[in-house]
Amino acid sequence: MRITIEKKTDQLNFEDFLGGVTQIVTITDVRAGTKEQQYDLAIEGDKRVWRPAVTMLKLMAAAWGDEAKDWIGRRAELFGDPTVMFGRDKVGGIRISRLSDLPDGKPFSVSLTETRGKRKMHTVDPLPDLDPTAARIAALKVEWKTANPERQAEIGADVARLNTPAEQTAGEESARGVEG
């Protein structure tokens, strides 16, 4: 039997990344957070939110701009960094290793304040694009949330079509006499 320990929490935590685990997340919404955690980033396929530390927010703003709506649909690869400090204590934290939509599709570096009076260079690598079908489905999932019922029906049909293997679609068209 495999031991699984699940914390009751509404956010991603450092412990979710123990043992070298990484996770690629797609941002589906950006909401105002609290004074300590300035923004809640909703992520696709997870009921929890990601609450990036200020340094990671600055990194994303430098790479993607400061308009929250532009972050929706973009992706980040996250990992746990045990060297993250809170005051004088090493507490660990969630860092970004790769981002989608980087300028020129090249590694991106920016010098950010790490602690009072100390700056550190942060570099992220480009996160390759999803295959075109997966990218389109991801975009449709984001659109679904704000679509009216009629558009939701259209989105459902589009997703079903995109999820149908090409060989099956070609066979159906041939059986109906549609030339392809």
Short mmCIF file of N, CA and C in Angstrom, two decimals:
data_model
loop_
_atom_site.label_atom_id
_atom_site.label_comp_id
_atom_site.label_asym_id
_atom_site.label_seq_id
_atom_site.Cartn_x
_atom_site.Cartn_y
_atom_site.Cartn_z
N MET A 1 0.85 -1.17 0.00
CA MET A 1 0.00 0.00 0.00
C MET A 1 0.90 1.23 0.00
N ARG A 2 0.54 2.20 -0.81
CA ARG A 2 1.30 3.43 -0.90
C ARG A 2 0.71 4.44 0.09
N ILE A 3 1.58 5.08 0.86
CA ILE A 3 1.15 6.08 1.83
C ILE A 3 0.98 7.42 1.12
N THR A 4 -0.19 8.01 1.26
CA THR A 4 -0.43 9.35 0.72
C THR A 4 -0.97 10.21 1.85
N ILE A 5 -0.38 11.36 1.99
CA ILE A 5 -0.79 12.28 3.05
C ILE A 5 -1.26 13.55 2.37
N GLU A 6 -2.51 13.87 2.55
CA GLU A 6 -3.06 15.05 1.92
C GLU A 6 -3.44 16.06 2.99
N LYS A 7 -2.86 17.25 2.87
CA LYS A 7 -3.20 18.32 3.80
C LYS A 7 -4.48 18.99 3.32
N LYS A 8 -5.27 19.43 4.26
CA LYS A 8 -6.46 20.20 3.90
C LYS A 8 -6.02 21.66 3.77
N THR A 9 -5.83 22.08 2.54
CA THR A 9 -5.36 23.43 2.29
C THR A 9 -5.95 23.91 0.98
N ASP A 10 -6.03 25.22 0.84
CA ASP A 10 -6.59 25.79 -0.38
C ASP A 10 -5.52 26.28 -1.34
N GLN A 11 -4.24 25.97 -1.05
CA GLN A 11 -3.17 26.46 -1.90
C GLN A 11 -2.08 25.42 -2.08
N LEU A 12 -1.29 25.60 -3.14
CA LEU A 12 -0.10 24.77 -3.33
C LEU A 12 0.89 25.14 -2.23
N ASN A 13 1.62 24.14 -1.72
CA ASN A 13 2.60 24.36 -0.67
C ASN A 13 3.93 23.74 -1.06
N PHE A 14 5.00 24.19 -0.41
CA PHE A 14 6.33 23.65 -0.64
C PHE A 14 6.33 22.14 -0.52
N GLU A 15 5.60 21.61 0.45
CA GLU A 15 5.58 20.17 0.69
C GLU A 15 5.06 19.39 -0.53
N ASP A 16 4.28 20.03 -1.39
CA ASP A 16 3.77 19.37 -2.60
C ASP A 16 4.90 19.05 -3.58
N PHE A 17 6.08 19.63 -3.35
CA PHE A 17 7.19 19.50 -4.29
C PHE A 17 8.39 18.76 -3.69
N LEU A 18 8.19 18.12 -2.54
CA LEU A 18 9.28 17.37 -1.92
C LEU A 18 9.72 16.23 -2.82
N GLY A 19 10.99 15.89 -2.73
CA GLY A 19 11.51 14.78 -3.52
C GLY A 19 11.77 15.12 -4.97
N GLY A 20 11.89 16.41 -5.30
CA GLY A 20 12.20 16.81 -6.66
C GLY A 20 11.02 16.86 -7.60
N VAL A 21 9.81 16.78 -7.06
CA VAL A 21 8.61 16.85 -7.89
C VAL A 21 8.51 18.23 -8.53
N THR A 22 8.14 18.27 -9.80
CA THR A 22 7.84 19.53 -10.47
C THR A 22 6.40 19.46 -10.96
N GLN A 23 5.84 20.61 -11.24
CA GLN A 23 4.47 20.65 -11.74
C GLN A 23 4.34 21.78 -12.73
N ILE A 24 3.74 21.49 -13.87
CA ILE A 24 3.44 22.54 -14.85
C ILE A 24 1.99 22.95 -14.63
N VAL A 25 1.80 24.25 -14.39
CA VAL A 25 0.45 24.77 -14.14
C VAL A 25 0.06 25.73 -15.24
N THR A 26 -1.23 25.75 -15.55
CA THR A 26 -1.78 26.72 -16.49
C THR A 26 -2.65 27.67 -15.69
N ILE A 27 -2.40 28.94 -15.80
CA ILE A 27 -3.13 29.96 -15.04
C ILE A 27 -4.48 30.19 -15.69
N THR A 28 -5.56 30.08 -14.90
CA THR A 28 -6.90 30.27 -15.44
C THR A 28 -7.55 31.54 -14.90
N ASP A 29 -7.00 32.11 -13.83
CA ASP A 29 -7.56 33.34 -13.27
C ASP A 29 -6.54 33.96 -12.33
N VAL A 30 -6.58 35.28 -12.21
CA VAL A 30 -5.73 36.01 -11.27
C VAL A 30 -6.65 36.88 -10.43
N ARG A 31 -6.61 36.65 -9.11
CA ARG A 31 -7.47 37.41 -8.19
C ARG A 31 -6.63 38.07 -7.11
N ALA A 32 -7.13 39.17 -6.58
CA ALA A 32 -6.46 39.82 -5.46
C ALA A 32 -6.45 38.88 -4.27
N GLY A 33 -5.34 38.87 -3.55
CA GLY A 33 -5.20 38.00 -2.38
C GLY A 33 -5.24 38.81 -1.10
N THR A 34 -4.30 38.53 -0.22
CA THR A 34 -4.22 39.21 1.07
C THR A 34 -2.96 40.06 1.09
N LYS A 35 -2.74 40.75 2.21
CA LYS A 35 -1.54 41.57 2.34
C LYS A 35 -0.28 40.71 2.25
N GLU A 36 -0.31 39.54 2.88
CA GLU A 36 0.85 38.65 2.88
C GLU A 36 1.02 37.93 1.55
N GLN A 37 -0.06 37.50 0.96
CA GLN A 37 -0.04 36.78 -0.32
C GLN A 37 -0.86 37.61 -1.30
N GLN A 38 -0.19 38.45 -2.07
CA GLN A 38 -0.86 39.50 -2.83
C GLN A 38 -1.84 39.01 -3.90
N TYR A 39 -1.56 37.85 -4.51
CA TYR A 39 -2.43 37.37 -5.57
C TYR A 39 -2.67 35.88 -5.44
N ASP A 40 -3.88 35.46 -5.80
CA ASP A 40 -4.25 34.05 -5.89
C ASP A 40 -4.33 33.73 -7.38
N LEU A 41 -3.53 32.78 -7.83
CA LEU A 41 -3.57 32.35 -9.22
C LEU A 41 -4.29 31.01 -9.28
N ALA A 42 -5.47 31.02 -9.91
CA ALA A 42 -6.21 29.78 -10.10
C ALA A 42 -5.48 28.99 -11.17
N ILE A 43 -5.41 27.66 -10.96
CA ILE A 43 -4.69 26.82 -11.90
C ILE A 43 -5.60 25.72 -12.43
N GLU A 44 -5.43 25.43 -13.70
CA GLU A 44 -6.26 24.45 -14.38
C GLU A 44 -6.14 23.07 -13.72
N GLY A 45 -7.30 22.46 -13.50
CA GLY A 45 -7.33 21.10 -13.00
C GLY A 45 -7.05 20.94 -11.52
N ASP A 46 -7.03 22.03 -10.76
CA ASP A 46 -6.75 21.96 -9.33
C ASP A 46 -7.67 22.94 -8.62
N LYS A 47 -8.29 22.50 -7.55
CA LYS A 47 -9.18 23.38 -6.79
C LYS A 47 -8.38 24.36 -5.94
N ARG A 48 -7.11 24.02 -5.72
CA ARG A 48 -6.26 24.92 -4.93
C ARG A 48 -5.72 26.04 -5.82
N VAL A 49 -5.26 27.10 -5.19
CA VAL A 49 -4.64 28.20 -5.91
C VAL A 49 -3.15 28.19 -5.65
N TRP A 50 -2.43 28.88 -6.49
CA TRP A 50 -1.00 29.10 -6.29
C TRP A 50 -0.87 30.55 -5.83
N ARG A 51 -0.21 30.75 -4.72
CA ARG A 51 0.03 32.08 -4.18
C ARG A 51 1.53 32.36 -4.25
N PRO A 52 1.99 32.87 -5.39
CA PRO A 52 3.43 33.08 -5.56
C PRO A 52 3.99 34.10 -4.58
N ALA A 53 5.21 33.85 -4.16
CA ALA A 53 5.93 34.82 -3.34
C ALA A 53 6.19 36.07 -4.19
N VAL A 54 6.46 37.18 -3.52
CA VAL A 54 6.65 38.46 -4.21
C VAL A 54 7.74 38.36 -5.27
N THR A 55 8.84 37.67 -4.97
CA THR A 55 9.92 37.54 -5.95
C THR A 55 9.45 36.84 -7.22
N MET A 56 8.64 35.80 -7.07
CA MET A 56 8.14 35.09 -8.25
C MET A 56 7.13 35.95 -9.01
N LEU A 57 6.32 36.73 -8.29
CA LEU A 57 5.40 37.66 -8.96
C LEU A 57 6.18 38.68 -9.78
N LYS A 58 7.25 39.21 -9.21
CA LYS A 58 8.08 40.18 -9.94
C LYS A 58 8.71 39.55 -11.17
N LEU A 59 9.14 38.29 -11.05
CA LEU A 59 9.71 37.58 -12.18
C LEU A 59 8.69 37.43 -13.31
N MET A 60 7.46 37.02 -12.95
CA MET A 60 6.42 36.86 -13.97
C MET A 60 6.04 38.21 -14.59
N ALA A 61 5.95 39.25 -13.77
CA ALA A 61 5.61 40.58 -14.29
C ALA A 61 6.70 41.08 -15.23
N ALA A 62 7.95 40.80 -14.91
CA ALA A 62 9.05 41.21 -15.79
C ALA A 62 8.99 40.47 -17.12
N ALA A 63 8.63 39.17 -17.07
CA ALA A 63 8.58 38.36 -18.30
C ALA A 63 7.31 38.58 -19.10
N TRP A 64 6.17 38.70 -18.41
CA TRP A 64 4.87 38.72 -19.09
C TRP A 64 4.17 40.08 -19.08
N GLY A 65 4.67 41.04 -18.33
CA GLY A 65 3.98 42.32 -18.18
C GLY A 65 3.10 42.29 -16.93
N ASP A 66 2.57 43.44 -16.59
CA ASP A 66 1.83 43.55 -15.34
C ASP A 66 0.31 43.54 -15.50
N GLU A 67 -0.18 43.15 -16.67
CA GLU A 67 -1.63 43.07 -16.88
C GLU A 67 -2.10 41.64 -16.58
N ALA A 68 -2.88 41.49 -15.51
CA ALA A 68 -3.29 40.16 -15.04
C ALA A 68 -4.01 39.35 -16.12
N LYS A 69 -4.86 39.98 -16.91
CA LYS A 69 -5.62 39.23 -17.92
C LYS A 69 -4.69 38.59 -18.95
N ASP A 70 -3.50 39.16 -19.15
CA ASP A 70 -2.55 38.59 -20.10
C ASP A 70 -1.90 37.31 -19.58
N TRP A 71 -1.98 37.07 -18.28
CA TRP A 71 -1.39 35.87 -17.69
C TRP A 71 -2.28 34.64 -17.87
N ILE A 72 -3.56 34.87 -18.11
CA ILE A 72 -4.51 33.75 -18.23
C ILE A 72 -4.17 32.92 -19.47
N GLY A 73 -4.07 31.61 -19.25
CA GLY A 73 -3.71 30.69 -20.31
C GLY A 73 -2.22 30.43 -20.41
N ARG A 74 -1.43 31.21 -19.71
CA ARG A 74 0.02 31.00 -19.73
C ARG A 74 0.40 29.94 -18.70
N ARG A 75 1.59 29.35 -18.89
CA ARG A 75 1.98 28.21 -18.07
C ARG A 75 3.32 28.46 -17.38
N ALA A 76 3.47 27.81 -16.23
CA ALA A 76 4.71 27.89 -15.48
C ALA A 76 5.06 26.50 -14.94
N GLU A 77 6.34 26.17 -14.95
CA GLU A 77 6.79 24.94 -14.30
C GLU A 77 7.32 25.32 -12.92
N LEU A 78 6.75 24.70 -11.90
CA LEU A 78 7.09 25.02 -10.51
C LEU A 78 7.91 23.90 -9.89
N PHE A 79 8.76 24.28 -8.94
CA PHE A 79 9.52 23.29 -8.19
C PHE A 79 9.71 23.80 -6.76
N GLY A 80 10.03 22.89 -5.86
CA GLY A 80 10.28 23.26 -4.48
C GLY A 80 11.75 23.58 -4.27
N ASP A 81 12.01 24.74 -3.67
CA ASP A 81 13.38 25.16 -3.38
C ASP A 81 13.57 25.19 -1.87
N PRO A 82 14.31 24.22 -1.32
CA PRO A 82 14.48 24.17 0.13
C PRO A 82 15.33 25.30 0.70
N THR A 83 16.00 26.09 -0.15
CA THR A 83 16.87 27.16 0.34
C THR A 83 16.13 28.48 0.56
N VAL A 84 14.83 28.53 0.24
CA VAL A 84 14.07 29.77 0.42
C VAL A 84 14.02 30.13 1.90
N MET A 85 14.32 31.39 2.18
CA MET A 85 14.38 31.87 3.56
C MET A 85 13.14 32.72 3.89
N PHE A 86 12.73 32.64 5.15
CA PHE A 86 11.72 33.57 5.69
C PHE A 86 12.36 34.12 6.95
N GLY A 87 12.79 35.38 6.87
CA GLY A 87 13.58 35.93 7.97
C GLY A 87 14.93 35.23 7.99
N ARG A 88 15.26 34.64 9.12
CA ARG A 88 16.54 33.93 9.25
C ARG A 88 16.40 32.42 9.12
N ASP A 89 15.18 31.98 8.85
CA ASP A 89 14.91 30.54 8.80
C ASP A 89 14.77 30.05 7.36
N LYS A 90 15.35 28.86 7.10
CA LYS A 90 15.12 28.20 5.82
C LYS A 90 13.80 27.46 5.93
N VAL A 91 12.81 27.91 5.17
CA VAL A 91 11.49 27.30 5.24
C VAL A 91 11.10 26.58 3.95
N GLY A 92 11.83 26.84 2.89
CA GLY A 92 11.48 26.28 1.59
C GLY A 92 10.37 27.08 0.95
N GLY A 93 10.30 27.00 -0.35
CA GLY A 93 9.27 27.74 -1.07
C GLY A 93 9.14 27.22 -2.50
N ILE A 94 8.17 27.77 -3.19
CA ILE A 94 7.90 27.36 -4.57
C ILE A 94 8.54 28.37 -5.51
N ARG A 95 9.33 27.86 -6.42
CA ARG A 95 10.01 28.69 -7.41
C ARG A 95 9.57 28.28 -8.82
N ILE A 96 9.93 29.11 -9.78
CA ILE A 96 9.62 28.87 -11.19
C ILE A 96 10.90 28.49 -11.92
N SER A 97 10.85 27.39 -12.68
CA SER A 97 12.02 27.02 -13.48
C SER A 97 11.84 27.39 -14.95
N ARG A 98 10.59 27.27 -15.45
CA ARG A 98 10.33 27.58 -16.86
C ARG A 98 9.00 28.32 -16.97
N LEU A 99 8.91 29.18 -17.98
CA LEU A 99 7.68 29.93 -18.28
C LEU A 99 7.36 29.82 -19.76
N SER A 100 6.08 29.78 -20.08
CA SER A 100 5.67 29.87 -21.49
C SER A 100 5.70 31.34 -21.89
N ASP A 101 5.59 31.59 -23.16
CA ASP A 101 5.42 32.95 -23.69
C ASP A 101 6.54 33.90 -23.29
N LEU A 102 7.77 33.41 -23.26
CA LEU A 102 8.90 34.30 -22.96
C LEU A 102 9.24 35.13 -24.19
N PRO A 103 9.75 36.34 -23.98
CA PRO A 103 10.15 37.17 -25.13
C PRO A 103 11.16 36.42 -26.01
N ASP A 104 10.89 36.36 -27.27
CA ASP A 104 11.74 35.69 -28.27
C ASP A 104 11.91 34.20 -28.02
N GLY A 105 11.15 33.63 -27.08
CA GLY A 105 11.25 32.21 -26.79
C GLY A 105 12.61 31.78 -26.26
N LYS A 106 13.33 32.71 -25.63
CA LYS A 106 14.67 32.44 -25.13
C LYS A 106 14.68 32.53 -23.60
N PRO A 107 15.71 31.95 -22.94
CA PRO A 107 15.81 32.10 -21.48
C PRO A 107 15.70 33.57 -21.09
N PHE A 108 15.07 33.80 -19.95
CA PHE A 108 14.80 35.16 -19.49
C PHE A 108 15.45 35.35 -18.12
N SER A 109 16.20 36.45 -17.95
CA SER A 109 16.87 36.74 -16.68
C SER A 109 16.51 38.13 -16.22
N VAL A 110 16.37 38.26 -14.89
CA VAL A 110 16.11 39.56 -14.30
C VAL A 110 16.71 39.56 -12.89
N SER A 111 17.30 40.68 -12.51
CA SER A 111 17.88 40.84 -11.17
C SER A 111 16.79 41.38 -10.24
N LEU A 112 16.53 40.62 -9.16
CA LEU A 112 15.47 41.00 -8.23
C LEU A 112 16.00 41.03 -6.81
N THR A 113 15.38 41.87 -5.98
CA THR A 113 15.76 41.93 -4.57
C THR A 113 15.42 40.62 -3.90
N GLU A 114 16.39 40.02 -3.25
CA GLU A 114 16.23 38.75 -2.57
C GLU A 114 15.97 39.01 -1.08
N THR A 115 16.84 39.79 -0.48
CA THR A 115 16.67 40.23 0.91
C THR A 115 17.07 41.70 0.94
N ARG A 116 16.83 42.34 2.04
CA ARG A 116 17.14 43.76 2.14
C ARG A 116 18.57 44.04 1.70
N GLY A 117 18.71 44.82 0.65
CA GLY A 117 20.03 45.22 0.16
C GLY A 117 20.73 44.19 -0.70
N LYS A 118 20.14 43.03 -0.92
CA LYS A 118 20.78 41.99 -1.74
C LYS A 118 19.91 41.68 -2.94
N ARG A 119 20.54 41.70 -4.10
CA ARG A 119 19.83 41.34 -5.33
C ARG A 119 20.39 40.01 -5.83
N LYS A 120 19.55 39.29 -6.57
CA LYS A 120 19.97 38.01 -7.12
C LYS A 120 19.41 37.89 -8.53
N MET A 121 20.20 37.32 -9.42
CA MET A 121 19.75 37.10 -10.79
C MET A 121 18.86 35.87 -10.82
N HIS A 122 17.68 36.01 -11.40
CA HIS A 122 16.74 34.90 -11.56
C HIS A 122 16.59 34.64 -13.05
N THR A 123 16.80 33.40 -13.44
CA THR A 123 16.69 33.01 -14.85
C THR A 123 15.68 31.89 -14.98
N VAL A 124 14.80 32.02 -15.95
CA VAL A 124 13.84 30.95 -16.27
C VAL A 124 14.04 30.57 -17.73
N ASP A 125 13.86 29.30 -18.00
CA ASP A 125 13.95 28.80 -19.36
C ASP A 125 12.58 28.82 -20.01
N PRO A 126 12.53 28.80 -21.34
CA PRO A 126 11.23 28.76 -22.02
C PRO A 126 10.57 27.40 -21.82
N LEU A 127 9.29 27.43 -21.61
CA LEU A 127 8.48 26.22 -21.52
C LEU A 127 7.90 25.98 -22.91
N PRO A 128 8.24 24.87 -23.54
CA PRO A 128 7.77 24.64 -24.92
C PRO A 128 6.25 24.73 -25.02
N ASP A 129 5.80 25.18 -26.17
CA ASP A 129 4.37 25.26 -26.43
C ASP A 129 3.76 23.88 -26.36
N LEU A 130 2.49 23.85 -25.98
CA LEU A 130 1.74 22.61 -26.07
C LEU A 130 1.56 22.27 -27.54
N ASP A 131 1.28 21.01 -27.83
CA ASP A 131 0.98 20.71 -29.22
C ASP A 131 -0.27 21.52 -29.58
N PRO A 132 -0.46 21.85 -30.83
CA PRO A 132 -1.55 22.76 -31.21
C PRO A 132 -2.93 22.32 -30.73
N THR A 133 -3.20 21.02 -30.73
CA THR A 133 -4.51 20.54 -30.28
C THR A 133 -4.67 20.78 -28.78
N ALA A 134 -3.66 20.43 -28.01
CA ALA A 134 -3.73 20.63 -26.56
C ALA A 134 -3.82 22.11 -26.23
N ALA A 135 -3.09 22.95 -26.96
CA ALA A 135 -3.14 24.39 -26.73
C ALA A 135 -4.54 24.93 -27.01
N ARG A 136 -5.16 24.47 -28.10
CA ARG A 136 -6.53 24.92 -28.44
C ARG A 136 -7.52 24.48 -27.38
N ILE A 137 -7.40 23.24 -26.91
CA ILE A 137 -8.31 22.74 -25.86
C ILE A 137 -8.13 23.56 -24.59
N ALA A 138 -6.89 23.87 -24.23
CA ALA A 138 -6.63 24.68 -23.04
C ALA A 138 -7.28 26.06 -23.17
N ALA A 139 -7.16 26.67 -24.34
CA ALA A 139 -7.76 27.99 -24.56
C ALA A 139 -9.29 27.91 -24.48
N LEU A 140 -9.87 26.84 -25.02
CA LEU A 140 -11.32 26.66 -24.97
C LEU A 140 -11.80 26.47 -23.52
N LYS A 141 -11.03 25.76 -22.71
CA LYS A 141 -11.39 25.56 -21.30
C LYS A 141 -11.43 26.89 -20.56
N VAL A 142 -10.50 27.77 -20.87
CA VAL A 142 -10.48 29.10 -20.25
C VAL A 142 -11.70 29.89 -20.71
N GLU A 143 -11.99 29.84 -22.01
CA GLU A 143 -13.14 30.58 -22.56
C GLU A 143 -14.46 30.08 -21.99
N TRP A 144 -14.57 28.79 -21.74
CA TRP A 144 -15.80 28.16 -21.23
C TRP A 144 -16.34 28.90 -20.00
N LYS A 145 -15.45 29.32 -19.11
CA LYS A 145 -15.84 29.90 -17.82
C LYS A 145 -16.67 31.17 -17.97
N THR A 146 -16.46 31.91 -19.05
CA THR A 146 -17.18 33.17 -19.22
C THR A 146 -18.17 33.13 -20.39
N ALA A 147 -18.29 31.98 -21.02
CA ALA A 147 -19.16 31.86 -22.20
C ALA A 147 -20.62 31.70 -21.81
N ASN A 148 -21.50 32.16 -22.69
CA ASN A 148 -22.93 31.94 -22.49
C ASN A 148 -23.25 30.49 -22.86
N PRO A 149 -24.44 30.00 -22.51
CA PRO A 149 -24.77 28.59 -22.77
C PRO A 149 -24.64 28.18 -24.24
N GLU A 150 -25.01 29.07 -25.14
CA GLU A 150 -24.89 28.74 -26.57
C GLU A 150 -23.42 28.53 -26.96
N ARG A 151 -22.56 29.43 -26.50
CA ARG A 151 -21.13 29.29 -26.82
C ARG A 151 -20.54 28.07 -26.12
N GLN A 152 -21.01 27.76 -24.90
CA GLN A 152 -20.52 26.58 -24.20
C GLN A 152 -20.83 25.31 -25.00
N ALA A 153 -22.01 25.27 -25.64
CA ALA A 153 -22.36 24.12 -26.48
C ALA A 153 -21.39 24.02 -27.66
N GLU A 154 -21.07 25.17 -28.27
CA GLU A 154 -20.12 25.18 -29.38
C GLU A 154 -18.74 24.72 -28.92
N ILE A 155 -18.33 25.21 -27.74
CA ILE A 155 -17.02 24.82 -27.20
C ILE A 155 -16.99 23.32 -26.95
N GLY A 156 -18.07 22.78 -26.39
CA GLY A 156 -18.15 21.33 -26.14
C GLY A 156 -17.98 20.54 -27.42
N ALA A 157 -18.64 20.99 -28.49
CA ALA A 157 -18.52 20.31 -29.78
C ALA A 157 -17.09 20.41 -30.33
N ASP A 158 -16.48 21.60 -30.18
CA ASP A 158 -15.10 21.78 -30.65
C ASP A 158 -14.14 20.85 -29.90
N VAL A 159 -14.29 20.78 -28.58
CA VAL A 159 -13.41 19.93 -27.78
C VAL A 159 -13.60 18.46 -28.16
N ALA A 160 -14.85 18.03 -28.36
CA ALA A 160 -15.12 16.64 -28.76
C ALA A 160 -14.45 16.35 -30.10
N ARG A 161 -14.56 17.28 -31.04
CA ARG A 161 -13.94 17.11 -32.35
C ARG A 161 -12.42 17.04 -32.23
N LEU A 162 -11.85 17.91 -31.40
CA LEU A 162 -10.40 17.93 -31.22
C LEU A 162 -9.88 16.66 -30.54
N ASN A 163 -10.72 16.06 -29.70
CA ASN A 163 -10.33 14.85 -28.99
C ASN A 163 -10.55 13.58 -29.80
N THR A 164 -11.16 13.69 -30.97
CA THR A 164 -11.41 12.54 -31.83
C THR A 164 -10.17 12.25 -32.65
N PRO A 165 -9.67 11.03 -32.61
CA PRO A 165 -8.48 10.70 -33.41
C PRO A 165 -8.72 10.98 -34.88
N ALA A 166 -7.68 11.44 -35.58
CA ALA A 166 -7.78 11.82 -36.99
C ALA A 166 -8.24 10.65 -37.86
N GLU A 167 -7.77 9.43 -37.56
CA GLU A 167 -8.15 8.28 -38.39
C GLU A 167 -9.66 8.03 -38.31
N GLN A 168 -10.21 8.22 -37.10
CA GLN A 168 -11.66 8.00 -36.92
C GLN A 168 -12.45 9.06 -37.68
N THR A 169 -12.00 10.31 -37.60
CA THR A 169 -12.67 11.40 -38.31
C THR A 169 -12.64 11.17 -39.81
N ALA A 170 -11.47 10.75 -40.34
CA ALA A 170 -11.35 10.49 -41.78
C ALA A 170 -12.26 9.35 -42.19
N GLY A 171 -12.35 8.31 -41.38
CA GLY A 171 -13.22 7.18 -41.69
C GLY A 171 -14.67 7.57 -41.70
N GLU A 172 -15.10 8.43 -40.76
CA GLU A 172 -16.48 8.89 -40.72
C GLU A 172 -16.81 9.73 -41.94
N GLU A 173 -15.87 10.60 -42.35
CA GLU A 173 -16.10 11.44 -43.52
C GLU A 173 -16.20 10.59 -44.78
N SER A 174 -15.37 9.56 -44.87
CA SER A 174 -15.40 8.67 -46.03
C SER A 174 -16.73 7.92 -46.08
N ALA A 175 -17.20 7.48 -44.93
CA ALA A 175 -18.48 6.73 -44.88
C ALA A 175 -19.64 7.63 -45.26
N ARG A 176 -19.53 8.94 -44.99
CA ARG A 176 -20.61 9.86 -45.34
C ARG A 176 -20.46 10.36 -46.77
N GLY A 177 -19.38 9.98 -47.45
CA GLY A 177 -19.17 10.43 -48.83
C GLY A 177 -18.54 11.79 -48.92
N VAL A 178 -17.95 12.27 -47.84
CA VAL A 178 -17.30 13.57 -47.86
C VAL A 178 -15.88 13.38 -48.40
N GLU A 179 -15.55 14.15 -49.39
CA GLU A 179 -14.20 14.03 -49.95
C GLU A 179 -13.23 14.75 -49.05
N GLY A 180 -12.04 14.18 -48.86
CA GLY A 180 -11.05 14.81 -48.00
C GLY A 180 -9.79 14.79 -48.65
#
